mmCIF file with all atom_site columns, C-alpha atoms in Angstrom:
data_model
loop_
_atom_site.group_PDB
_atom_site.id
_atom_site.type_symbol
_atom_site.label_atom_id
_atom_site.label_alt_id
_atom_site.label_comp_id
_atom_site.label_asym_id
_atom_site.label_entity_id
_atom_site.label_seq_id
_atom_site.pdbx_PDB_ins_code
_atom_site.Cartn_x
_atom_site.Cartn_y
_atom_site.Cartn_z
_atom_site.occupancy
_atom_site.B_iso_or_equiv
_atom_site.pdbx_formal_charge
_atom_site.auth_seq_id
_atom_site.auth_comp_id
_atom_site.auth_asym_id
_atom_site.auth_atom_id
_atom_site.pdbx_PDB_model_num
ATOM 1   C CA . MET A 1 1   ? 6.344   43.571  -2.757  1.00 0.00 ? 1   MET A CA 1
ATOM 2   C CA . VAL A 1 2   ? 5.726   41.144  -0.176  1.00 0.00 ? 2   VAL A CA 1
ATOM 3   C CA . GLY A 1 3   ? 2.513   42.518  1.000   1.00 0.00 ? 3   GLY A CA 1
ATOM 4   C CA . SER A 1 4   ? 1.019   43.186  -2.687  1.00 0.00 ? 4   SER A CA 1
ATOM 5   C CA . ASP A 1 5   ? -2.007  41.781  -3.801  1.00 0.00 ? 5   ASP A CA 1
ATOM 6   C CA . GLU A 1 6   ? -0.575  39.415  -6.429  1.00 0.00 ? 6   GLU A CA 1
ATOM 7   C CA . THR A 1 7   ? 1.685   37.897  -3.727  1.00 0.00 ? 7   THR A CA 1
ATOM 8   C CA . LYS A 1 8   ? -1.345  37.694  -1.821  1.00 0.00 ? 8   LYS A CA 1
ATOM 9   C CA . GLN A 1 9   ? -3.246  35.741  -4.067  1.00 0.00 ? 9   GLN A CA 1
ATOM 10  C CA . GLN A 1 10  ? 0.036   33.617  -5.174  1.00 0.00 ? 10  GLN A CA 1
ATOM 11  C CA . LEU A 1 11  ? 0.002   32.305  -1.308  1.00 0.00 ? 11  LEU A CA 1
ATOM 12  C CA . LYS A 1 12  ? -3.543  31.970  -1.266  1.00 0.00 ? 12  LYS A CA 1
ATOM 13  C CA . ALA A 1 13  ? -3.229  29.557  -3.955  1.00 0.00 ? 13  ALA A CA 1
ATOM 14  C CA . GLY A 1 14  ? -0.159  27.633  -3.006  1.00 0.00 ? 14  GLY A CA 1
ATOM 15  C CA . LYS A 1 15  ? -2.211  26.879  0.333   1.00 0.00 ? 15  LYS A CA 1
ATOM 16  C CA . SER A 1 16  ? -5.339  25.752  -1.176  1.00 0.00 ? 16  SER A CA 1
ATOM 17  C CA . ARG A 1 17  ? -3.488  22.885  -3.748  1.00 0.00 ? 17  ARG A CA 1
ATOM 18  C CA . GLY A 1 18  ? -1.619  21.854  -0.425  1.00 0.00 ? 18  GLY A CA 1
ATOM 19  C CA . ARG A 1 19  ? 1.599   19.508  -0.343  1.00 0.00 ? 19  ARG A CA 1
ATOM 20  C CA . PRO A 1 20  ? 1.166   16.641  -2.651  1.00 0.00 ? 20  PRO A CA 1
ATOM 21  C CA . ARG A 1 21  ? 0.771   12.903  -1.823  1.00 0.00 ? 21  ARG A CA 1
ATOM 22  C CA . SER A 1 22  ? 4.250   11.499  -1.704  1.00 0.00 ? 22  SER A CA 1
ATOM 23  C CA . PHE A 1 23  ? 2.856   8.015   -2.488  1.00 0.00 ? 23  PHE A CA 1
ATOM 24  C CA . ASP A 1 24  ? 0.475   6.137   -4.544  1.00 0.00 ? 24  ASP A CA 1
ATOM 25  C CA . ARG A 1 25  ? -2.869  5.824   -3.131  1.00 0.00 ? 25  ARG A CA 1
ATOM 26  C CA . THR A 1 26  ? -3.849  2.739   -5.283  1.00 0.00 ? 26  THR A CA 1
ATOM 27  C CA . THR A 1 27  ? -0.865  1.058   -4.577  1.00 0.00 ? 27  THR A CA 1
ATOM 28  C CA . ALA A 1 28  ? -1.269  1.671   -0.762  1.00 0.00 ? 28  ALA A CA 1
ATOM 29  C CA . LEU A 1 29  ? -4.469  0.594   -0.544  1.00 0.00 ? 29  LEU A CA 1
ATOM 30  C CA . GLU A 1 30  ? -3.757  -2.801  -2.232  1.00 0.00 ? 30  GLU A CA 1
ATOM 31  C CA . ARG A 1 31  ? -1.145  -3.585  0.111   1.00 0.00 ? 31  ARG A CA 1
ATOM 32  C CA . ALA A 1 32  ? -3.711  -2.670  2.858   1.00 0.00 ? 32  ALA A CA 1
ATOM 33  C CA . VAL A 1 33  ? -6.059  -5.106  1.126   1.00 0.00 ? 33  VAL A CA 1
ATOM 34  C CA . LEU A 1 34  ? -3.308  -7.992  1.092   1.00 0.00 ? 34  LEU A CA 1
ATOM 35  C CA . ALA A 1 35  ? -2.694  -7.006  5.039   1.00 0.00 ? 35  ALA A CA 1
ATOM 36  C CA . PHE A 1 36  ? -5.863  -7.246  6.071   1.00 0.00 ? 36  PHE A CA 1
ATOM 37  C CA . TRP A 1 37  ? -7.000  -10.438 4.225   1.00 0.00 ? 37  TRP A CA 1
ATOM 38  C CA . GLU A 1 38  ? -3.925  -12.063 5.397   1.00 0.00 ? 38  GLU A CA 1
ATOM 39  C CA . HIS A 1 39  ? -4.079  -11.273 9.204   1.00 0.00 ? 39  HIS A CA 1
ATOM 40  C CA . GLY A 1 40  ? -7.647  -10.093 9.830   1.00 0.00 ? 40  GLY A CA 1
ATOM 41  C CA . TYR A 1 41  ? -8.832  -6.921  10.948  1.00 0.00 ? 41  TYR A CA 1
ATOM 42  C CA . GLU A 1 42  ? -8.375  -7.348  14.695  1.00 0.00 ? 42  GLU A CA 1
ATOM 43  C CA . ALA A 1 43  ? -4.465  -8.448  14.306  1.00 0.00 ? 43  ALA A CA 1
ATOM 44  C CA . THR A 1 44  ? -3.506  -5.795  11.810  1.00 0.00 ? 44  THR A CA 1
ATOM 45  C CA . SER A 1 45  ? -2.354  -2.831  13.633  1.00 0.00 ? 45  SER A CA 1
ATOM 46  C CA . VAL A 1 46  ? -2.063  0.667   12.462  1.00 0.00 ? 46  VAL A CA 1
ATOM 47  C CA . SER A 1 47  ? 1.960   -0.069  12.431  1.00 0.00 ? 47  SER A CA 1
ATOM 48  C CA . ASP A 1 48  ? 1.681   -2.824  10.439  1.00 0.00 ? 48  ASP A CA 1
ATOM 49  C CA . LEU A 1 49  ? -0.472  -0.952  7.975   1.00 0.00 ? 49  LEU A CA 1
ATOM 50  C CA . THR A 1 50  ? 2.014   1.982   7.390   1.00 0.00 ? 50  THR A CA 1
ATOM 51  C CA . ARG A 1 51  ? 4.968   -0.542  7.181   1.00 0.00 ? 51  ARG A CA 1
ATOM 52  C CA . VAL A 1 52  ? 3.494   -2.445  4.669   1.00 0.00 ? 52  VAL A CA 1
ATOM 53  C CA . MET A 1 53  ? 1.705   0.763   2.822   1.00 0.00 ? 53  MET A CA 1
ATOM 54  C CA . GLY A 1 54  ? 5.053   2.508   2.922   1.00 0.00 ? 54  GLY A CA 1
ATOM 55  C CA . ILE A 1 55  ? 3.486   5.454   4.574   1.00 0.00 ? 55  ILE A CA 1
ATOM 56  C CA . GLY A 1 56  ? 3.256   7.602   7.632   1.00 0.00 ? 56  GLY A CA 1
ATOM 57  C CA . ALA A 1 57  ? 0.342   7.784   9.782   1.00 0.00 ? 57  ALA A CA 1
ATOM 58  C CA . PRO A 1 58  ? -0.334  11.217  9.281   1.00 0.00 ? 58  PRO A CA 1
ATOM 59  C CA . SER A 1 59  ? -0.765  10.161  5.693   1.00 0.00 ? 59  SER A CA 1
ATOM 60  C CA . LEU A 1 60  ? -2.683  7.097   6.158   1.00 0.00 ? 60  LEU A CA 1
ATOM 61  C CA . TYR A 1 61  ? -5.196  9.230   8.103   1.00 0.00 ? 61  TYR A CA 1
ATOM 62  C CA . ALA A 1 62  ? -5.438  11.957  5.635   1.00 0.00 ? 62  ALA A CA 1
ATOM 63  C CA . ALA A 1 63  ? -5.897  9.753   2.767   1.00 0.00 ? 63  ALA A CA 1
ATOM 64  C CA . PHE A 1 64  ? -8.156  6.955   4.321   1.00 0.00 ? 64  PHE A CA 1
ATOM 65  C CA . GLY A 1 65  ? -9.096  7.953   7.478   1.00 0.00 ? 65  GLY A CA 1
ATOM 66  C CA . ASP A 1 66  ? -8.700  5.783   10.764  1.00 0.00 ? 66  ASP A CA 1
ATOM 67  C CA . LYS A 1 67  ? -8.275  2.222   10.686  1.00 0.00 ? 67  LYS A CA 1
ATOM 68  C CA . GLN A 1 68  ? -12.059 0.892   10.466  1.00 0.00 ? 68  GLN A CA 1
ATOM 69  C CA . ALA A 1 69  ? -12.736 3.449   7.641   1.00 0.00 ? 69  ALA A CA 1
ATOM 70  C CA . LEU A 1 70  ? -9.415  1.970   5.876   1.00 0.00 ? 70  LEU A CA 1
ATOM 71  C CA . PHE A 1 71  ? -11.012 -1.356  6.279   1.00 0.00 ? 71  PHE A CA 1
ATOM 72  C CA . ALA A 1 72  ? -14.055 -0.178  4.622   1.00 0.00 ? 72  ALA A CA 1
ATOM 73  C CA . GLU A 1 73  ? -12.483 0.974   1.822   1.00 0.00 ? 73  GLU A CA 1
ATOM 74  C CA . VAL A 1 74  ? -10.444 -2.484  1.553   1.00 0.00 ? 74  VAL A CA 1
ATOM 75  C CA . VAL A 1 75  ? -13.523 -4.330  1.851   1.00 0.00 ? 75  VAL A CA 1
ATOM 76  C CA . GLU A 1 76  ? -15.075 -2.756  -1.341  1.00 0.00 ? 76  GLU A CA 1
ATOM 77  C CA . GLU A 1 77  ? -11.479 -2.575  -3.421  1.00 0.00 ? 77  GLU A CA 1
ATOM 78  C CA . TYR A 1 78  ? -11.347 -6.543  -2.244  1.00 0.00 ? 78  TYR A CA 1
ATOM 79  C CA . GLY A 1 79  ? -15.071 -6.959  -3.500  1.00 0.00 ? 79  GLY A CA 1
ATOM 80  C CA . THR A 1 80  ? -14.282 -5.236  -7.075  1.00 0.00 ? 80  THR A CA 1
ATOM 81  C CA . ARG A 1 81  ? -11.157 -6.716  -7.516  1.00 0.00 ? 81  ARG A CA 1
ATOM 82  C CA . TYR A 1 82  ? -11.063 -10.078 -5.809  1.00 0.00 ? 82  TYR A CA 1
ATOM 83  C CA . GLY A 1 83  ? -14.586 -11.072 -5.047  1.00 0.00 ? 83  GLY A CA 1
ATOM 84  C CA . SER A 1 84  ? -17.085 -10.425 -7.815  1.00 0.00 ? 84  SER A CA 1
ATOM 85  C CA . PHE A 1 85  ? -16.820 -14.007 -9.103  1.00 0.00 ? 85  PHE A CA 1
ATOM 86  C CA . ALA A 1 86  ? -19.973 -15.139 -7.758  1.00 0.00 ? 86  ALA A CA 1
ATOM 87  C CA . ASP A 1 87  ? -21.849 -12.340 -8.907  1.00 0.00 ? 87  ASP A CA 1
ATOM 88  C CA . ARG A 1 88  ? -20.570 -12.599 -12.410 1.00 0.00 ? 88  ARG A CA 1
ATOM 89  C CA . ALA A 1 89  ? -21.729 -16.240 -12.163 1.00 0.00 ? 89  ALA A CA 1
ATOM 90  C CA . LEU A 1 90  ? -25.415 -15.517 -11.289 1.00 0.00 ? 90  LEU A CA 1
ATOM 91  C CA . ALA A 1 91  ? -25.896 -12.812 -13.771 1.00 0.00 ? 91  ALA A CA 1
ATOM 92  C CA . GLU A 1 92  ? -24.626 -14.846 -16.576 1.00 0.00 ? 92  GLU A CA 1
ATOM 93  C CA . GLU A 1 93  ? -25.204 -18.480 -16.428 1.00 0.00 ? 93  GLU A CA 1
ATOM 94  C CA . PRO A 1 94  ? -28.602 -19.642 -17.477 1.00 0.00 ? 94  PRO A CA 1
ATOM 95  C CA . THR A 1 95  ? -29.135 -21.748 -14.333 1.00 0.00 ? 95  THR A CA 1
ATOM 96  C CA . ALA A 1 96  ? -29.142 -21.474 -10.305 1.00 0.00 ? 96  ALA A CA 1
ATOM 97  C CA . ARG A 1 97  ? -27.245 -24.940 -10.702 1.00 0.00 ? 97  ARG A CA 1
ATOM 98  C CA . ALA A 1 98  ? -25.005 -23.775 -13.422 1.00 0.00 ? 98  ALA A CA 1
ATOM 99  C CA . ALA A 1 99  ? -24.102 -20.616 -11.348 1.00 0.00 ? 99  ALA A CA 1
ATOM 100 C CA . VAL A 1 100 ? -23.126 -22.090 -8.177  1.00 0.00 ? 100 VAL A CA 1
ATOM 101 C CA . ALA A 1 101 ? -21.254 -25.111 -10.025 1.00 0.00 ? 101 ALA A CA 1
ATOM 102 C CA . ARG A 1 102 ? -19.077 -22.182 -11.675 1.00 0.00 ? 102 ARG A CA 1
ATOM 103 C CA . ILE A 1 103 ? -18.959 -20.247 -8.566  1.00 0.00 ? 103 ILE A CA 1
ATOM 104 C CA . LEU A 1 104 ? -17.454 -23.361 -6.651  1.00 0.00 ? 104 LEU A CA 1
ATOM 105 C CA . ARG A 1 105 ? -14.891 -23.876 -9.355  1.00 0.00 ? 105 ARG A CA 1
ATOM 106 C CA . GLU A 1 106 ? -14.085 -20.317 -9.420  1.00 0.00 ? 106 GLU A CA 1
ATOM 107 C CA . ALA A 1 107 ? -13.798 -20.161 -5.616  1.00 0.00 ? 107 ALA A CA 1
ATOM 108 C CA . ALA A 1 108 ? -11.187 -23.208 -5.907  1.00 0.00 ? 108 ALA A CA 1
ATOM 109 C CA . ALA A 1 109 ? -9.274  -21.292 -7.902  1.00 0.00 ? 109 ALA A CA 1
ATOM 110 C CA . GLU A 1 110 ? -9.417  -17.710 -6.433  1.00 0.00 ? 110 GLU A CA 1
ATOM 111 C CA . TYR A 1 111 ? -9.175  -19.046 -2.992  1.00 0.00 ? 111 TYR A CA 1
ATOM 112 C CA . THR A 1 112 ? -5.551  -20.863 -3.804  1.00 0.00 ? 112 THR A CA 1
ATOM 113 C CA . ALA A 1 113 ? -4.186  -18.426 -6.044  1.00 0.00 ? 113 ALA A CA 1
ATOM 114 C CA . PRO A 1 114 ? -0.240  -18.097 -6.073  1.00 0.00 ? 114 PRO A CA 1
ATOM 115 C CA . GLY A 1 115 ? 1.267   -14.623 -4.710  1.00 0.00 ? 115 GLY A CA 1
ATOM 116 C CA . ARG A 1 116 ? -1.478  -13.618 -2.594  1.00 0.00 ? 116 ARG A CA 1
ATOM 117 C CA . PRO A 1 117 ? -3.579  -14.655 0.906   1.00 0.00 ? 117 PRO A CA 1
ATOM 118 C CA . HIS A 1 118 ? -5.682  -17.874 0.201   1.00 0.00 ? 118 HIS A CA 1
ATOM 119 C CA . GLY A 1 119 ? -9.353  -17.791 1.352   1.00 0.00 ? 119 GLY A CA 1
ATOM 120 C CA . CYS A 1 120 ? -11.551 -14.987 1.071   1.00 0.00 ? 120 CYS A CA 1
ATOM 121 C CA . LEU A 1 121 ? -11.340 -11.851 3.204   1.00 0.00 ? 121 LEU A CA 1
ATOM 122 C CA . VAL A 1 122 ? -14.794 -11.270 3.413   1.00 0.00 ? 122 VAL A CA 1
ATOM 123 C CA . ILE A 1 123 ? -15.465 -14.749 5.545   1.00 0.00 ? 123 ILE A CA 1
ATOM 124 C CA . HIS A 1 124 ? -11.806 -14.566 7.524   1.00 0.00 ? 124 HIS A CA 1
ATOM 125 C CA . ALA A 1 125 ? -11.291 -11.024 8.448   1.00 0.00 ? 125 ALA A CA 1
ATOM 126 C CA . ALA A 1 126 ? -13.398 -10.675 11.298  1.00 0.00 ? 126 ALA A CA 1
ATOM 127 C CA . THR A 1 127 ? -12.140 -13.848 13.219  1.00 0.00 ? 127 THR A CA 1
ATOM 128 C CA . ASN A 1 128 ? -11.785 -12.828 16.845  1.00 0.00 ? 128 ASN A CA 1
ATOM 129 C CA . CYS A 1 129 ? -12.625 -9.279  16.190  1.00 0.00 ? 129 CYS A CA 1
ATOM 130 C CA . THR A 1 130 ? -13.738 -7.069  18.847  1.00 0.00 ? 130 THR A CA 1
ATOM 131 C CA . THR A 1 131 ? -14.928 -4.330  16.822  1.00 0.00 ? 131 THR A CA 1
ATOM 132 C CA . PRO A 1 132 ? -18.804 -4.646  16.538  1.00 0.00 ? 132 PRO A CA 1
ATOM 133 C CA . GLU A 1 133 ? -19.522 -2.548  13.504  1.00 0.00 ? 133 GLU A CA 1
ATOM 134 C CA . VAL A 1 134 ? -16.746 -4.494  11.406  1.00 0.00 ? 134 VAL A CA 1
ATOM 135 C CA . GLU A 1 135 ? -18.228 -8.198  12.358  1.00 0.00 ? 135 GLU A CA 1
ATOM 136 C CA . LYS A 1 136 ? -21.368 -6.618  11.860  1.00 0.00 ? 136 LYS A CA 1
ATOM 137 C CA . SER A 1 137 ? -20.583 -5.535  8.661   1.00 0.00 ? 137 SER A CA 1
ATOM 138 C CA . LEU A 1 138 ? -18.999 -8.651  6.970   1.00 0.00 ? 138 LEU A CA 1
ATOM 139 C CA . ARG A 1 139 ? -21.738 -10.638 8.204   1.00 0.00 ? 139 ARG A CA 1
ATOM 140 C CA . ALA A 1 140 ? -24.126 -8.672  6.495   1.00 0.00 ? 140 ALA A CA 1
ATOM 141 C CA . ARG A 1 141 ? -22.174 -9.319  3.188   1.00 0.00 ? 141 ARG A CA 1
ATOM 142 C CA . ARG A 1 142 ? -21.929 -13.023 3.630   1.00 0.00 ? 142 ARG A CA 1
ATOM 143 C CA . ASN A 1 143 ? -25.714 -12.861 4.027   1.00 0.00 ? 143 ASN A CA 1
ATOM 144 C CA . ALA A 1 144 ? -26.519 -10.616 1.290   1.00 0.00 ? 144 ALA A CA 1
ATOM 145 C CA . ASN A 1 145 ? -24.605 -13.523 -0.856  1.00 0.00 ? 145 ASN A CA 1
ATOM 146 C CA . LEU A 1 146 ? -26.710 -16.067 0.627   1.00 0.00 ? 146 LEU A CA 1
ATOM 147 C CA . ALA A 1 147 ? -29.595 -14.113 -0.385  1.00 0.00 ? 147 ALA A CA 1
ATOM 148 C CA . ALA A 1 148 ? -28.430 -13.689 -3.877  1.00 0.00 ? 148 ALA A CA 1
ATOM 149 C CA . PHE A 1 149 ? -28.122 -17.688 -3.918  1.00 0.00 ? 149 PHE A CA 1
ATOM 150 C CA . GLU A 1 150 ? -31.749 -18.200 -2.759  1.00 0.00 ? 150 GLU A CA 1
ATOM 151 C CA . ARG A 1 151 ? -33.063 -15.257 -5.052  1.00 0.00 ? 151 ARG A CA 1
ATOM 152 C CA . ARG A 1 152 ? -31.459 -17.367 -8.380  1.00 0.00 ? 152 ARG A CA 1
ATOM 153 C CA . ILE A 1 153 ? -32.724 -20.700 -6.982  1.00 0.00 ? 153 ILE A CA 1
ATOM 154 C CA . ALA A 1 154 ? -36.699 -19.386 -6.234  1.00 0.00 ? 154 ALA A CA 1
ATOM 155 C CA . ALA A 1 155 ? -36.478 -17.829 -9.917  1.00 0.00 ? 155 ALA A CA 1
ATOM 156 C CA . ASP A 1 156 ? -35.554 -21.113 -11.052 1.00 0.00 ? 156 ASP A CA 1
ATOM 157 C CA . ILE A 1 157 ? -38.254 -23.103 -8.987  1.00 0.00 ? 157 ILE A CA 1
ATOM 158 C CA . ALA A 1 158 ? -40.708 -20.372 -10.470 1.00 0.00 ? 158 ALA A CA 1
ATOM 159 C CA . ALA A 1 159 ? -39.283 -20.904 -13.857 1.00 0.00 ? 159 ALA A CA 1
ATOM 160 C CA . GLY A 1 160 ? -39.752 -24.846 -13.754 1.00 0.00 ? 160 GLY A CA 1
ATOM 161 C CA . GLU A 1 161 ? -35.956 -25.430 -13.732 1.00 0.00 ? 161 GLU A CA 1
ATOM 162 C CA . LEU A 1 162 ? -35.911 -26.929 -10.263 1.00 0.00 ? 162 LEU A CA 1
ATOM 163 C CA . PRO A 1 163 ? -38.633 -28.886 -8.425  1.00 0.00 ? 163 PRO A CA 1
ATOM 164 C CA . ALA A 1 164 ? -41.709 -27.037 -7.348  1.00 0.00 ? 164 ALA A CA 1
ATOM 165 C CA . ASP A 1 165 ? -41.260 -28.216 -3.165  1.00 0.00 ? 165 ASP A CA 1
ATOM 166 C CA . LEU A 1 166 ? -37.811 -27.494 -3.465  1.00 0.00 ? 166 LEU A CA 1
ATOM 167 C CA . ASP A 1 167 ? -36.697 -25.223 -0.317  1.00 0.00 ? 167 ASP A CA 1
ATOM 168 C CA . ALA A 1 168 ? -34.585 -22.422 -1.507  1.00 0.00 ? 168 ALA A CA 1
ATOM 169 C CA . ALA A 1 169 ? -33.220 -21.019 1.340   1.00 0.00 ? 169 ALA A CA 1
ATOM 170 C CA . ALA A 1 170 ? -31.826 -24.336 2.698   1.00 0.00 ? 170 ALA A CA 1
ATOM 171 C CA . LEU A 1 171 ? -30.052 -25.144 -0.548  1.00 0.00 ? 171 LEU A CA 1
ATOM 172 C CA . ALA A 1 172 ? -28.677 -21.637 -0.801  1.00 0.00 ? 172 ALA A CA 1
ATOM 173 C CA . ARG A 1 173 ? -27.483 -21.810 2.545   1.00 0.00 ? 173 ARG A CA 1
ATOM 174 C CA . HIS A 1 174 ? -25.695 -25.180 1.214   1.00 0.00 ? 174 HIS A CA 1
ATOM 175 C CA . ALA A 1 175 ? -24.056 -23.649 -1.223  1.00 0.00 ? 175 ALA A CA 1
ATOM 176 C CA . GLY A 1 176 ? -22.825 -20.732 0.997   1.00 0.00 ? 176 GLY A CA 1
ATOM 177 C CA . ALA A 1 177 ? -21.638 -23.190 3.367   1.00 0.00 ? 177 ALA A CA 1
ATOM 178 C CA . VAL A 1 178 ? -19.366 -24.865 0.937   1.00 0.00 ? 178 VAL A CA 1
ATOM 179 C CA . VAL A 1 179 ? -17.662 -21.869 -0.424  1.00 0.00 ? 179 VAL A CA 1
ATOM 180 C CA . GLN A 1 180 ? -16.918 -20.976 3.222   1.00 0.00 ? 180 GLN A CA 1
ATOM 181 C CA . GLY A 1 181 ? -15.723 -24.341 3.947   1.00 0.00 ? 181 GLY A CA 1
ATOM 182 C CA . MET A 1 182 ? -13.729 -24.233 0.942   1.00 0.00 ? 182 MET A CA 1
ATOM 183 C CA . SER A 1 183 ? -11.999 -20.675 1.664   1.00 0.00 ? 183 SER A CA 1
ATOM 184 C CA . GLN A 1 184 ? -11.224 -22.402 5.164   1.00 0.00 ? 184 GLN A CA 1
ATOM 185 C CA . GLN A 1 185 ? -9.570  -25.254 3.965   1.00 0.00 ? 185 GLN A CA 1
ATOM 186 C CA . ALA A 1 186 ? -7.945  -22.960 1.351   1.00 0.00 ? 186 ALA A CA 1
ATOM 187 C CA . ARG A 1 187 ? -6.147  -21.004 4.345   1.00 0.00 ? 187 ARG A CA 1
ATOM 188 C CA . ASP A 1 188 ? -5.417  -24.245 5.944   1.00 0.00 ? 188 ASP A CA 1
ATOM 189 C CA . GLY A 1 189 ? -3.092  -25.598 2.745   1.00 0.00 ? 189 GLY A CA 1
ATOM 190 C CA . ALA A 1 190 ? -5.754  -27.276 0.480   1.00 0.00 ? 190 ALA A CA 1
ATOM 191 C CA . SER A 1 191 ? -4.975  -27.506 -2.949  1.00 0.00 ? 191 SER A CA 1
ATOM 192 C CA . ARG A 1 192 ? -6.832  -25.886 -5.931  1.00 0.00 ? 192 ARG A CA 1
ATOM 193 C CA . ALA A 1 193 ? -7.070  -29.824 -7.192  1.00 0.00 ? 193 ALA A CA 1
ATOM 194 C CA . GLU A 1 194 ? -8.493  -31.038 -3.610  1.00 0.00 ? 194 GLU A CA 1
ATOM 195 C CA . LEU A 1 195 ? -11.118 -27.779 -3.914  1.00 0.00 ? 195 LEU A CA 1
ATOM 196 C CA . GLU A 1 196 ? -12.098 -28.683 -7.351  1.00 0.00 ? 196 GLU A CA 1
ATOM 197 C CA . ALA A 1 197 ? -12.914 -32.319 -6.561  1.00 0.00 ? 197 ALA A CA 1
ATOM 198 C CA . LEU A 1 198 ? -15.104 -30.765 -3.059  1.00 0.00 ? 198 LEU A CA 1
ATOM 199 C CA . ALA A 1 199 ? -16.760 -28.853 -5.633  1.00 0.00 ? 199 ALA A CA 1
ATOM 200 C CA . GLU A 1 200 ? -17.571 -31.877 -7.911  1.00 0.00 ? 200 GLU A CA 1
ATOM 201 C CA . ILE A 1 201 ? -18.973 -33.832 -4.779  1.00 0.00 ? 201 ILE A CA 1
ATOM 202 C CA . ALA A 1 202 ? -21.243 -30.609 -3.492  1.00 0.00 ? 202 ALA A CA 1
ATOM 203 C CA . MET A 1 203 ? -23.186 -30.688 -6.686  1.00 0.00 ? 203 MET A CA 1
ATOM 204 C CA . THR A 1 204 ? -24.159 -33.755 -6.788  1.00 0.00 ? 204 THR A CA 1
ATOM 205 C CA . ILE A 1 205 ? -26.620 -33.128 -4.252  1.00 0.00 ? 205 ILE A CA 1
ATOM 206 C CA . TRP A 1 206 ? -28.453 -30.781 -6.698  1.00 0.00 ? 206 TRP A CA 1
ATOM 207 C CA . PRO A 1 207 ? -31.996 -31.741 -7.417  1.00 0.00 ? 207 PRO A CA 1
ATOM 208 C CA . ARG A 1 208 ? -33.158 -32.013 -11.081 1.00 0.00 ? 208 ARG A CA 1
ATOM 209 C CA . THR A 1 209 ? -36.468 -31.521 -12.762 1.00 0.00 ? 209 THR A CA 1
#
């Protein structure tokens, strides 16, 4: 009977489950990462996103929220999947010098890897951006990277691995500037070998005890 308690329970259960997603969320997110990485936040429209992700706008909004919310998730995914090499180097290498040398070598490889956009999403995605929250968020991430460099350098100064009178903030900013410059040059067509040569030269300014 249509009005029976059993039928009502079945209908209620069906509504609570809802319609299953007709797309793979992980794949769609990765495609969004590549789109924002290639074109930046401002130049990537919702219609661009739905096209490359292979989903409709209602599905995008239901699964990820609006464009800004999707971008925030994209940045997290990028950091985990592509941008974590600097954190690993800082944690694993015995000195700040060794860590930064490794970061620059790996940046040369990561920023020119075939089959994906060149350079760094966090450095370039806010170019010509008119959304203050997005620009502020990416700036905060870049500044956090500089702060991590500075902490590692300061620890080496305290341990006697670097001269006591060294300006940790200035050396950290130099390292950050080199990384950011490598990213831009990769976008402009520099090869891995060219960036590796740049990294070698950049490390010659590092002081020794």
